[in-house]
């Protein structure tokens, strides 16, 4: 019987999307030093090592936001807030399996080990998978950006943002305090949230990056959301092509776009790099028929 393989990760291994850079800090390093490292290198998490340089935990922006909510001093050691043990994948592991592991454990990244000597050699996060997918699609002769009016093949179904966006939209109001923002983010496992005015119009966004910077600068949790939010809102339409939205996120260095209803202009959801990675099918369906595998009945 024939079985369709419906994603462009088929046959790919972790090595094809690994970022061969690892940021490590000792277990006695401070929360403040972790914030500085995450911001400097534009990463979402780092490895915590013991005195023998063996990995014993992970500190992410989520861990640091939790420390902020708990009002821990910035000079607290990382071993007090890290998640342990770290979760790993291997360079030769199927990329689809690694993505499934990330989804199962509701984590944003895995650290990557060399199967030959078991050493940690890199990290695999959702943006890395999306970058690989984008490169794959952009090189394809059937890509939207490769086409002209005369060369565009007929019958290709293009993916749009609405195909894989998260349609549940949470927001806070401009007079919500930071501790209330933190509670909403934690409850719904979100990386950022829309801030609205009294009329319900979007006025800004608060991300975990905004929050850890506020923490590092000693901003009180009783501060209004508007004091730390980022502007303007990075957004798109649900009818925008997936390829274009992904390109915007990659080259603008943003992890999400808030999605507007194509008719009313109201915000209806969020499209993130996580959504793009989990979609796995690239920017169109042109490659699906070429990935039909014949398997025994």
Coordinates of C-alpha atoms in Angstrom, one line a residue:
X1 CA 0.0 0.0 0.0
X2 CA 1.1 3.6 -0.5
X3 CA 1.7 5.8 2.5
X4 CA 2.1 9.6 2.1
X5 CA 4.9 11.2 4.1
X6 CA 3.5 14.6 4.7
X7 CA 6.4 16.7 5.9
X8 CA 9.8 17.9 4.8
X9 CA 11.6 16.6 7.8
X10 CA 11.5 13.0 6.4
X11 CA 15.0 11.6 6.1
X12 CA 16.5 14.6 8.0
X13 CA 18.6 14.0 11.1
X14 CA 19.3 16.3 14.1
X15 CA 22.7 17.3 12.7
X16 CA 21.0 19.1 9.8
X17 CA 19.5 21.7 12.1
X18 CA 21.9 21.8 15.1
X19 CA 23.3 25.1 16.2
X20 CA 26.9 24.2 17.1
X21 CA 27.2 26.8 19.8
X22 CA 26.7 26.1 23.5
X23 CA 26.5 28.6 26.3
X24 CA 27.4 27.2 29.7
X25 CA 27.5 28.7 33.2
X26 CA 28.5 27.1 36.5
X27 CA 25.9 26.1 39.0
X28 CA 27.0 28.9 41.3
X29 CA 26.8 31.6 38.6
X30 CA 24.1 34.2 39.3
X31 CA 20.7 34.8 37.8
X32 CA 22.0 38.2 36.6
X33 CA 24.8 36.6 34.7
X34 CA 22.4 34.2 33.1
X35 CA 20.2 37.1 32.0
X36 CA 23.3 38.9 30.5
X37 CA 24.3 35.7 28.6
X38 CA 20.8 35.1 27.2
X39 CA 20.4 38.7 26.0
X40 CA 23.9 39.0 24.6
X41 CA 23.7 35.8 22.5
X42 CA 20.0 36.1 21.7
X43 CA 19.2 32.6 23.0
X44 CA 16.4 31.2 25.1
X45 CA 18.3 28.8 27.3
X46 CA 21.8 27.7 28.5
X47 CA 23.4 24.6 30.1
X48 CA 24.3 24.7 33.8
X49 CA 27.4 22.7 34.6
X50 CA 29.0 21.4 37.9
X51 CA 32.6 21.8 39.0
X52 CA 33.6 19.1 36.6
X53 CA 31.9 20.8 33.7
X54 CA 29.3 18.1 33.4
X55 CA 25.8 19.3 32.4
X56 CA 23.4 19.1 35.4
X57 CA 20.6 21.4 34.4
X58 CA 19.1 24.0 32.0
X59 CA 18.2 27.6 32.7
X60 CA 15.7 29.2 30.3
X61 CA 13.9 32.5 30.2
X62 CA 11.0 30.6 31.7
X63 CA 13.1 29.7 34.8
X64 CA 14.2 33.3 35.1
X65 CA 10.7 34.7 34.8
X66 CA 9.7 32.2 37.6
X67 CA 12.5 33.6 39.7
X68 CA 11.2 37.1 39.0
X69 CA 7.7 36.2 40.2
X70 CA 9.2 34.6 43.3
X71 CA 11.2 37.8 44.0
X72 CA 14.5 35.9 44.2
X73 CA 17.6 38.1 44.5
X74 CA 19.5 38.5 41.3
X75 CA 22.6 37.1 42.9
X76 CA 20.9 33.8 43.6
X77 CA 22.8 30.8 42.1
X78 CA 21.5 29.1 39.0
X79 CA 21.3 25.7 40.8
X80 CA 18.3 27.2 42.7
X81 CA 16.2 27.8 39.6
X82 CA 17.5 25.4 36.9
X83 CA 15.5 22.5 35.4
X84 CA 17.2 19.2 36.0
X85 CA 18.2 17.0 34.3
X86 CA 18.8 18.4 30.9
X87 CA 17.1 16.6 28.0
X88 CA 19.3 15.6 25.0
X89 CA 19.1 14.2 21.5
X90 CA 21.8 12.8 19.3
X91 CA 23.3 14.2 16.1
X92 CA 22.3 11.0 14.2
X93 CA 18.7 11.0 15.6
X94 CA 15.8 11.5 13.2
X95 CA 14.8 15.2 13.3
X96 CA 11.2 14.3 13.5
X97 CA 11.8 12.2 16.6
X98 CA 13.6 15.1 18.3
X99 CA 10.7 17.4 17.4
X100 CA 8.3 14.9 18.9
X101 CA 10.3 14.8 22.1
X102 CA 10.2 18.6 22.4
X103 CA 6.5 18.6 22.0
X104 CA 6.0 15.8 24.4
X105 CA 8.0 17.5 27.2
X106 CA 6.7 21.0 26.3
X107 CA 10.1 22.4 25.9
X108 CA 11.6 24.8 23.4
X109 CA 15.0 23.2 22.9
X110 CA 17.1 20.0 23.3
X111 CA 20.9 19.9 23.7
X112 CA 22.7 17.7 21.2
X113 CA 25.2 15.0 21.9
X114 CA 27.8 13.5 19.6
X115 CA 27.0 9.7 19.5
X116 CA 30.7 8.9 19.2
X117 CA 31.9 10.3 22.5
X118 CA 28.6 11.5 24.3
X119 CA 29.9 15.1 24.5
X120 CA 27.4 18.0 24.2
X121 CA 28.2 19.7 20.9
X122 CA 25.2 22.0 20.3
X123 CA 21.6 22.8 20.7
X124 CA 18.4 22.2 18.7
X125 CA 15.6 24.7 19.2
X126 CA 12.4 25.5 17.2
X127 CA 14.0 28.5 15.4
X128 CA 16.8 26.2 14.1
X129 CA 14.3 23.8 12.7
X130 CA 12.3 26.6 11.0
X131 CA 15.5 28.0 9.5
X132 CA 16.3 24.6 8.0
X133 CA 12.8 24.3 6.6
X134 CA 13.0 27.9 5.2
X135 CA 16.3 27.1 3.5
X136 CA 14.8 23.9 2.1
X137 CA 11.7 25.8 0.7
X138 CA 13.6 28.8 -0.6
X139 CA 15.9 26.6 -2.7
X140 CA 12.9 24.7 -4.2
X141 CA 12.1 25.7 -7.8
X142 CA 8.5 25.6 -6.9
X143 CA 8.9 28.2 -4.1
X144 CA 6.7 31.3 -4.3
X145 CA 9.8 33.5 -4.3
X146 CA 11.3 31.6 -7.2
X147 CA 8.4 32.1 -9.4
X148 CA 7.5 34.7 -12.1
X149 CA 4.1 35.2 -13.6
X150 CA 5.1 33.0 -16.5
X151 CA 6.9 30.2 -14.6
X152 CA 4.5 29.7 -11.7
X153 CA 3.3 26.1 -11.8
X154 CA -0.4 25.6 -11.7
X155 CA -2.2 23.7 -9.0
X156 CA 0.2 24.1 -6.2
X157 CA -1.6 24.6 -2.9
X158 CA 0.2 27.3 -1.0
X159 CA 0.2 27.2 2.8
X160 CA -1.0 30.4 4.6
X161 CA -0.6 31.5 8.2
X162 CA -4.1 30.5 9.0
X163 CA -3.2 26.9 8.3
X164 CA -1.0 26.5 11.4
X165 CA -1.5 29.5 13.6
X166 CA -2.6 29.2 17.3
X167 CA -6.1 30.6 17.3
X168 CA -6.4 31.0 21.0
X169 CA -5.5 34.6 21.8
X170 CA -4.8 35.7 25.3
X171 CA -4.2 39.3 26.3
X172 CA -3.8 41.6 29.3
X173 CA -4.9 45.2 29.6
X174 CA -2.6 48.2 29.9
X175 CA -3.5 48.7 33.6
X176 CA -2.6 45.1 34.5
X177 CA 0.4 44.9 36.8
X178 CA 3.5 42.8 36.0
X179 CA 2.7 40.1 38.5
X180 CA -0.7 39.6 36.8
X181 CA 1.1 39.4 33.4
X182 CA 3.4 36.7 34.8
X183 CA 0.5 34.7 36.1
X184 CA -1.2 34.7 32.7
X185 CA 1.9 33.7 30.9
X186 CA 2.6 30.9 33.3
X187 CA -0.9 29.5 33.3
X188 CA -1.1 29.3 29.5
X189 CA 2.6 28.4 28.8
X190 CA 3.1 31.5 26.6
X191 CA 6.2 33.3 25.5
X192 CA 4.6 36.7 25.0
X193 CA 1.2 38.3 25.4
X194 CA -0.7 41.1 23.7
X195 CA -1.4 44.3 25.7
X196 CA -4.7 46.0 24.9
X197 CA -6.2 49.4 25.8
X198 CA -9.6 50.0 27.4
X199 CA -11.3 49.6 24.0
X200 CA -9.6 46.3 23.3
X201 CA -7.2 47.6 20.7
X202 CA -3.7 46.1 20.7
X203 CA -1.1 48.7 22.0
X204 CA 2.0 46.5 22.6
X205 CA 3.5 43.2 23.5
X206 CA 5.2 41.8 26.6
X207 CA 7.6 39.0 26.0
X208 CA 9.7 36.9 28.4
X209 CA 12.7 38.9 27.1
X210 CA 11.0 42.2 28.2
X211 CA 10.3 40.6 31.6
X212 CA 13.8 39.3 32.3
X213 CA 15.2 42.7 31.4
X214 CA 12.7 44.4 33.8
X215 CA 13.9 41.9 36.5
X216 CA 17.5 42.7 35.8
X217 CA 16.8 46.4 36.2
X218 CA 14.9 46.0 39.4
X219 CA 11.5 46.9 38.1
X220 CA 8.8 46.2 40.7
X221 CA 6.1 43.6 40.0
X222 CA 3.6 46.2 40.8
X223 CA 4.5 48.2 37.7
X224 CA 1.8 48.6 35.0
X225 CA 2.2 46.5 31.8
X226 CA 2.7 49.5 29.6
X227 CA 5.9 50.5 31.3
X228 CA 7.8 47.4 30.0
X229 CA 5.9 46.4 26.8
X230 CA 7.5 46.5 23.4
X231 CA 6.0 48.5 20.4
X232 CA 5.0 48.3 17.7
X233 CA 3.2 45.0 17.5
X234 CA 4.7 42.6 14.9
X235 CA 1.7 41.3 13.1
X236 CA 0.4 39.7 9.9
X237 CA -2.9 38.5 8.3
X238 CA -4.2 35.0 8.5
X239 CA -4.2 35.0 4.7
X240 CA -0.5 35.8 4.4
X241 CA 1.6 33.1 2.8
X242 CA 3.5 31.0 5.3
X243 CA 6.8 31.5 3.5
X244 CA 6.5 35.2 3.7
X245 CA 5.6 35.2 7.4
X246 CA 8.5 32.9 8.3
X247 CA 10.9 35.0 6.3
X248 CA 9.7 38.1 8.2
X249 CA 10.3 36.4 11.5
X250 CA 13.8 35.1 10.6
X251 CA 15.1 38.4 9.2
X252 CA 13.4 40.6 11.8
X253 CA 14.6 38.4 14.6
X254 CA 11.2 38.0 16.1
X255 CA 9.7 34.7 17.4
X256 CA 6.0 35.4 16.8
X257 CA 3.6 37.5 14.8
X258 CA 0.1 38.4 16.1
X259 CA -2.4 37.4 13.5
X260 CA -5.2 39.7 12.3
X261 CA -8.6 38.7 10.8
X262 CA -8.3 39.4 7.1
X263 CA -11.7 41.0 7.1
X264 CA -12.0 43.0 10.3
X265 CA -8.4 43.6 11.2
X266 CA -9.0 42.3 14.7
X267 CA -6.3 40.2 16.4
X268 CA -7.4 36.5 16.3
X269 CA -4.3 34.5 17.2
X270 CA -0.6 34.1 17.1
X271 CA 1.8 32.5 14.6
X272 CA 5.2 31.6 16.2
X273 CA 8.3 29.8 15.2
X274 CA 7.1 27.0 17.4
X275 CA 3.9 26.7 15.2
X276 CA 6.0 26.8 12.1
X277 CA 8.3 24.0 13.3
X278 CA 5.5 21.8 14.4
X279 CA 3.7 22.3 11.0
X280 CA 6.7 20.6 9.4
X281 CA 5.2 20.7 5.8
X282 CA 7.2 23.7 4.5
X283 CA 5.5 26.5 2.7
X284 CA 3.4 24.6 0.2
X285 CA 2.3 21.1 -0.6
X286 CA 4.4 20.7 -3.8
X287 CA 6.8 18.2 -2.2
X288 CA 4.2 15.8 -0.8
X289 CA 3.6 13.8 -3.9
X290 CA 7.4 13.3 -4.4
X291 CA 7.6 11.8 -1.0
X292 CA 5.2 8.9 -1.4
X293 CA 6.7 5.8 0.0
X294 CA 5.7 2.3 -1.1
X295 CA 5.5 0.0 1.9
X296 CA 4.5 -3.7 2.1
X297 CA 0.8 -4.4 2.7

